[in-house]
Short mmCIF file of C-alpha atoms in Angstrom, two decimals:
data_model
loop_
_atom_site.label_atom_id
_atom_site.label_comp_id
_atom_site.label_asym_id
_atom_site.label_seq_id
_atom_site.Cartn_x
_atom_site.Cartn_y
_atom_site.Cartn_z
CA MET A 1 15.00 -4.94 -22.55
CA ASP A 2 18.02 -6.88 -23.58
CA ASP A 3 17.13 -6.33 -27.31
CA ILE A 4 16.69 -2.69 -26.72
CA ILE A 5 19.97 -2.37 -24.91
CA LYS A 6 21.64 -4.25 -27.84
CA TYR A 7 20.08 -1.83 -30.41
CA ILE A 8 21.32 1.02 -28.37
CA LEU A 9 24.97 -0.26 -28.41
CA GLU A 10 24.87 -1.09 -32.08
CA GLU A 11 23.60 2.50 -32.90
CA ASP A 12 26.21 3.96 -30.65
CA ILE A 13 29.19 1.81 -31.71
CA GLY A 14 28.45 1.82 -35.42
CA PHE A 15 31.61 -0.05 -37.09
CA GLY A 16 33.59 0.24 -33.92
CA ASP A 17 34.91 2.56 -31.29
CA ILE A 18 37.73 3.93 -33.45
CA THR A 19 39.13 6.24 -30.48
CA SER A 20 39.61 3.56 -27.92
CA ASN A 21 40.80 0.98 -30.50
CA THR A 22 43.42 3.55 -31.66
CA LEU A 23 44.81 4.68 -28.34
CA ILE A 24 44.57 1.79 -25.86
CA PRO A 25 46.25 -1.58 -26.45
CA GLU A 26 43.82 -4.47 -26.93
CA ASP A 27 44.73 -6.28 -23.80
CA LYS A 28 45.13 -3.23 -21.43
CA CYS A 29 42.85 -3.71 -18.18
CA PHE A 30 41.76 -0.90 -15.97
CA ASP A 31 39.57 0.05 -12.89
CA ALA A 32 36.60 2.37 -13.31
CA ARG A 33 33.88 3.93 -11.12
CA ILE A 34 30.33 5.40 -11.74
CA VAL A 35 30.10 8.31 -9.67
CA SER A 36 27.14 10.41 -8.78
CA ARG A 37 27.30 14.14 -9.41
CA GLU A 38 24.20 14.92 -7.47
CA GLU A 39 21.75 13.54 -4.86
CA GLY A 40 18.94 11.51 -6.04
CA ILE A 41 17.39 7.95 -6.02
CA LEU A 42 19.43 5.04 -7.63
CA ALA A 43 17.42 3.11 -10.31
CA GLY A 44 18.74 0.88 -13.00
CA VAL A 45 22.08 -0.40 -11.55
CA GLU A 46 20.98 -4.04 -11.76
CA ILE A 47 20.53 -3.64 -15.54
CA ILE A 48 23.96 -1.79 -15.87
CA LYS A 49 25.70 -4.36 -13.70
CA SER A 50 24.31 -7.15 -16.01
CA LEU A 51 25.46 -5.19 -19.16
CA PHE A 52 28.93 -4.75 -18.02
CA GLN A 53 28.96 -8.47 -16.94
CA GLU A 54 27.78 -9.69 -20.19
CA TYR A 55 30.90 -8.02 -21.72
CA GLY A 56 33.33 -9.54 -19.48
CA ILE A 57 33.76 -6.70 -17.05
CA GLU A 58 33.84 -7.49 -13.38
CA VAL A 59 31.72 -5.65 -10.98
CA ILE A 60 33.75 -5.30 -7.68
CA SER A 61 31.14 -3.53 -5.81
CA SER A 62 27.63 -1.77 -6.38
CA MET A 63 24.97 0.12 -4.53
CA ASN A 64 21.26 -0.97 -4.97
CA ASP A 65 18.38 -0.03 -6.73
CA GLY A 66 16.33 2.15 -4.52
CA ASP A 67 19.43 3.55 -2.56
CA GLY A 68 19.60 7.39 -1.76
CA ILE A 69 22.54 8.79 -3.46
CA ALA A 70 24.75 11.92 -2.73
CA GLU A 71 27.30 13.79 -4.62
CA GLY A 72 30.47 11.73 -4.67
CA ASP A 73 29.00 8.52 -3.90
CA VAL A 74 30.42 5.49 -5.81
CA ILE A 75 27.64 3.58 -7.39
CA LEU A 76 29.63 0.94 -9.24
CA GLU A 77 33.14 -0.24 -9.23
CA LEU A 78 34.30 -2.17 -12.38
CA SER A 79 37.46 -3.75 -13.41
CA GLY A 80 38.33 -5.18 -16.94
CA ASN A 81 39.20 -4.51 -20.40
CA ALA A 82 39.66 -0.76 -20.85
CA ARG A 83 38.25 -0.73 -24.48
CA THR A 84 35.36 -2.52 -23.45
CA ILE A 85 34.61 -0.28 -20.34
CA LEU A 86 34.90 2.80 -22.56
CA THR A 87 32.90 1.45 -25.40
CA LEU A 88 30.07 0.67 -23.06
CA GLU A 89 30.25 3.83 -20.89
CA ARG A 90 27.90 6.07 -22.90
CA THR A 91 25.06 3.44 -23.30
CA ALA A 92 25.38 2.45 -19.61
CA LEU A 93 25.40 6.06 -18.35
CA ASN A 94 22.55 7.22 -20.53
CA LEU A 95 20.25 4.53 -19.24
CA LEU A 96 21.23 4.77 -15.77
CA MET A 97 21.00 8.66 -15.65
CA ARG A 98 17.57 8.53 -17.07
CA MET A 99 16.17 5.87 -14.80
CA CYS A 100 17.74 7.78 -11.76
CA GLY A 101 16.11 11.02 -12.94
CA VAL A 102 12.63 9.11 -13.43
CA ALA A 103 13.01 7.43 -9.92
CA THR A 104 14.05 10.78 -8.27
CA ALA A 105 11.29 12.64 -9.61
CA THR A 106 8.57 9.93 -8.44
CA ASN A 107 10.09 9.60 -5.06
CA ARG A 108 10.02 13.32 -4.56
CA VAL A 109 6.49 13.70 -5.71
CA ALA A 110 5.24 10.44 -3.81
CA GLY A 111 6.79 11.60 -0.48
CA LYS A 112 5.20 15.02 -0.52
CA VAL A 113 1.74 13.63 -1.20
CA ARG A 114 2.03 10.84 1.32
CA GLU A 115 2.82 13.30 4.02
CA VAL A 116 -0.66 14.87 3.13
CA ASN A 117 -2.50 11.71 2.27
CA PRO A 118 -0.75 8.18 2.78
CA LYS A 119 -3.34 6.03 1.14
CA ILE A 120 -2.88 7.87 -2.51
CA ARG A 121 -1.01 6.18 -5.17
CA ILE A 122 1.31 8.17 -7.42
CA ALA A 123 1.26 6.57 -10.82
CA GLY A 124 2.86 7.17 -14.11
CA THR A 125 1.37 7.19 -17.55
CA ARG A 126 2.28 5.69 -20.93
CA LYS A 127 3.91 9.06 -21.80
CA THR A 128 7.25 7.36 -21.80
CA MET A 129 10.30 7.70 -24.05
CA PRO A 130 9.72 5.53 -27.10
CA ALA A 131 11.38 2.02 -26.78
CA LEU A 132 12.34 2.84 -23.08
CA LYS A 133 8.85 2.19 -21.52
CA ARG A 134 9.97 -0.79 -19.57
CA PHE A 135 13.09 1.09 -18.18
CA ASP A 136 10.95 4.14 -17.37
CA LYS A 137 8.33 2.00 -15.62
CA LEU A 138 10.91 0.07 -13.69
CA ALA A 139 12.27 3.41 -12.50
CA ILE A 140 8.77 4.55 -11.41
CA ALA A 141 8.20 1.41 -9.28
CA ILE A 142 11.93 1.89 -7.81
CA GLY A 143 11.16 5.43 -6.93
CA GLY A 144 8.02 4.30 -4.94
CA GLY A 145 5.24 5.16 -7.67
CA ASP A 146 2.66 2.82 -9.34
CA THR A 147 3.54 1.69 -12.97
CA HIS A 148 -0.12 2.07 -14.09
CA ARG A 149 -0.46 0.31 -17.58
CA TYR A 150 2.62 -1.24 -19.09
CA SER A 151 0.94 -1.69 -22.36
CA LEU A 152 -2.50 -1.55 -24.17
CA ASP A 153 -3.33 -5.12 -23.30
CA ASP A 154 -3.20 -4.28 -19.59
CA MET A 155 -6.67 -3.25 -19.03
CA VAL A 156 -9.65 -1.69 -20.92
CA MET A 157 -9.08 2.11 -20.61
CA ILE A 158 -11.76 4.25 -22.39
CA LYS A 159 -10.44 7.75 -23.28
CA ASP A 160 -12.18 10.74 -24.65
CA ASN A 161 -11.45 9.72 -28.44
CA HIS A 162 -12.90 6.27 -27.84
CA ILE A 163 -15.97 8.03 -26.33
CA ALA A 164 -16.16 10.40 -29.38
CA VAL A 165 -16.19 7.51 -31.70
CA VAL A 166 -18.58 5.41 -29.75
CA GLY A 167 -20.99 8.26 -28.89
CA SER A 168 -21.20 8.36 -25.06
CA VAL A 169 -19.75 7.29 -21.74
CA LYS A 170 -22.89 5.10 -21.02
CA GLU A 171 -22.53 3.42 -24.57
CA ALA A 172 -18.87 2.89 -24.33
CA LEU A 173 -19.05 1.37 -21.03
CA ALA A 174 -21.95 -1.13 -22.13
CA ILE A 175 -19.97 -2.30 -25.05
CA ALA A 176 -16.87 -2.86 -22.93
CA LYS A 177 -18.81 -4.77 -20.29
CA GLU A 178 -20.52 -6.86 -22.92
CA ASN A 179 -17.40 -7.91 -24.74
CA ILE A 180 -14.44 -7.92 -22.35
CA SER A 181 -13.33 -10.71 -20.08
CA PHE A 182 -13.98 -10.52 -16.53
CA SER A 183 -10.43 -10.62 -15.72
CA LYS A 184 -9.66 -7.06 -17.16
CA LYS A 185 -10.45 -4.12 -15.29
CA ILE A 186 -12.37 -1.05 -17.01
CA GLU A 187 -11.28 2.38 -16.50
CA ILE A 188 -12.89 5.45 -18.15
CA GLU A 189 -12.05 9.04 -18.47
CA VAL A 190 -14.89 11.54 -17.63
CA GLU A 191 -14.68 15.40 -17.91
CA THR A 192 -18.18 16.32 -16.15
CA LYS A 193 -20.14 15.65 -12.98
CA GLU A 194 -22.70 14.01 -15.08
CA ASP A 195 -20.41 11.56 -16.90
CA ALA A 196 -18.80 10.46 -13.58
CA ILE A 197 -22.25 9.61 -12.03
CA ILE A 198 -22.94 7.64 -15.36
CA ALA A 199 -19.68 5.88 -15.15
CA ALA A 200 -19.83 4.90 -11.62
CA GLU A 201 -23.59 3.49 -12.28
CA GLY A 202 -22.51 1.88 -15.31
CA GLY A 203 -19.98 -0.40 -13.60
CA ALA A 204 -16.62 1.16 -14.29
CA ASP A 205 -13.92 -0.25 -12.00
CA ILE A 206 -11.92 3.10 -12.16
CA VAL A 207 -13.10 6.57 -13.11
CA MET A 208 -10.53 8.96 -14.14
CA PHE A 209 -11.47 12.67 -13.66
CA ASP A 210 -9.54 14.17 -16.74
CA ASN A 211 -8.62 17.92 -16.59
CA MET A 212 -11.81 18.50 -14.39
CA GLY A 213 -9.93 21.26 -12.30
CA PHE A 214 -9.93 21.13 -8.32
CA GLU A 215 -13.46 22.64 -7.63
CA GLU A 216 -15.38 20.52 -10.06
CA SER A 217 -13.40 17.40 -8.72
CA GLN A 218 -14.22 18.42 -5.24
CA GLU A 219 -18.04 18.81 -6.26
CA THR A 220 -18.04 15.38 -8.13
CA LEU A 221 -16.64 13.44 -5.31
CA LYS A 222 -19.36 14.98 -2.88
CA LEU A 223 -22.08 14.06 -5.44
CA LEU A 224 -20.71 10.35 -5.60
CA GLU A 225 -20.72 10.23 -1.91
CA GLU A 226 -24.37 11.54 -1.71
CA LYS A 227 -25.69 9.02 -4.38
CA ASN A 228 -23.72 5.98 -2.37
CA LEU A 229 -21.36 5.53 -5.62
CA ARG A 230 -17.97 6.32 -4.25
CA ASP A 231 -17.16 3.29 -2.59
CA ARG A 232 -18.04 1.35 -6.07
CA VAL A 233 -15.11 2.79 -7.99
CA LEU A 234 -11.49 3.77 -7.66
CA ILE A 235 -10.98 7.45 -8.35
CA GLU A 236 -8.04 8.61 -10.56
CA PHE A 237 -7.20 12.21 -10.94
CA SER A 238 -5.02 13.26 -14.15
CA GLY A 239 -4.42 16.05 -16.67
CA ASP A 240 -4.77 19.12 -14.43
CA VAL A 241 -2.50 17.83 -11.78
CA ASN A 242 1.08 18.89 -11.65
CA GLU A 243 3.96 19.00 -8.88
CA ASP A 244 2.86 22.63 -7.85
CA ASN A 245 -0.81 21.87 -7.26
CA ILE A 246 -0.73 18.16 -6.37
CA LEU A 247 -0.89 18.73 -2.68
CA ASP A 248 -4.22 20.52 -3.13
CA TYR A 249 -5.59 17.33 -4.82
CA ALA A 250 -4.20 15.18 -2.44
CA LEU A 251 -6.31 16.53 0.21
CA LEU A 252 -9.43 15.16 -1.46
CA ASP A 253 -10.87 11.56 -1.55
CA VAL A 254 -8.89 10.13 -4.19
CA ASP A 255 -7.21 6.75 -4.80
CA ILE A 256 -4.65 7.54 -7.66
CA ILE A 257 -2.90 10.62 -9.13
CA SER A 258 -1.14 9.83 -12.41
CA LEU A 259 1.32 12.25 -13.91
CA GLY A 260 2.76 11.95 -17.22
CA ALA A 261 5.64 14.45 -16.19
CA LEU A 262 7.33 11.66 -14.30
CA THR A 263 8.48 10.38 -17.62
CA HIS A 264 7.99 12.76 -20.29
CA SER A 265 9.59 15.86 -18.34
CA SER A 266 11.97 14.25 -15.75
CA ARG A 267 15.61 15.30 -15.77
CA SER A 268 18.24 12.86 -16.00
CA LEU A 269 20.65 12.63 -12.91
CA ASN A 270 24.11 13.60 -13.51
CA LEU A 271 26.34 10.81 -13.38
CA GLY A 272 30.03 10.09 -14.62
CA LEU A 273 32.19 7.12 -15.22
CA ASP A 274 35.96 7.79 -14.08
CA MET A 275 38.81 5.66 -15.08
CA ASP A 276 41.08 5.10 -12.07
#
């Protein structure tokens, strides 16, 4: 994450902040505040504090990650070299605004679902902003969600394209179980009732219902229960689920609902930096 922030700064600064360096004396010190322009969930403030402190800016006061914020709340109070504060401003705000947006969306969805079914985990996906995956995942966790996989080496996740290459759900599971360490879980996507049964019987740890629709998902869960297979696996819903229909799915016997929209479609929260 430090390397990514360094790159973002280098990209933004170029050969120097010619505006601040032209207008502001080199030794001019000033106070500044990062202020919320709307309500949401705060995420990423510890990262931003470290960024300012690394460049010699004093953090006078700060709210905490996970805090609810309202319009006008002072998230961070800073004091130090005015040129430095202004040079860091855009990078700090861009990261903080995005992380707050992801955390706010996660918190909103998870809160709705838990009112209906407290046991369900709301999870993100790998549909994150390139290079910002760790920031997005941290924001999901702060917002009360499950991060799901951080990277490809977290677990075996057999998707439709893997199955297309290998030939079948049954064959893909057999190969995975023969070759992977006991320490790694195996998840597999299924699109039909038949494949869900094969996956549960074949030893998958997690069966993901991918774009199956509400009625077929309901029927598949009932069939797994009838065959005494439901308790063998975790069930994850993904694909067809969105914020508009998620409460319908939450009424079913499901363990995890994952939504790529938490990261690929969340709106950044409106924050600003004011020089006092």
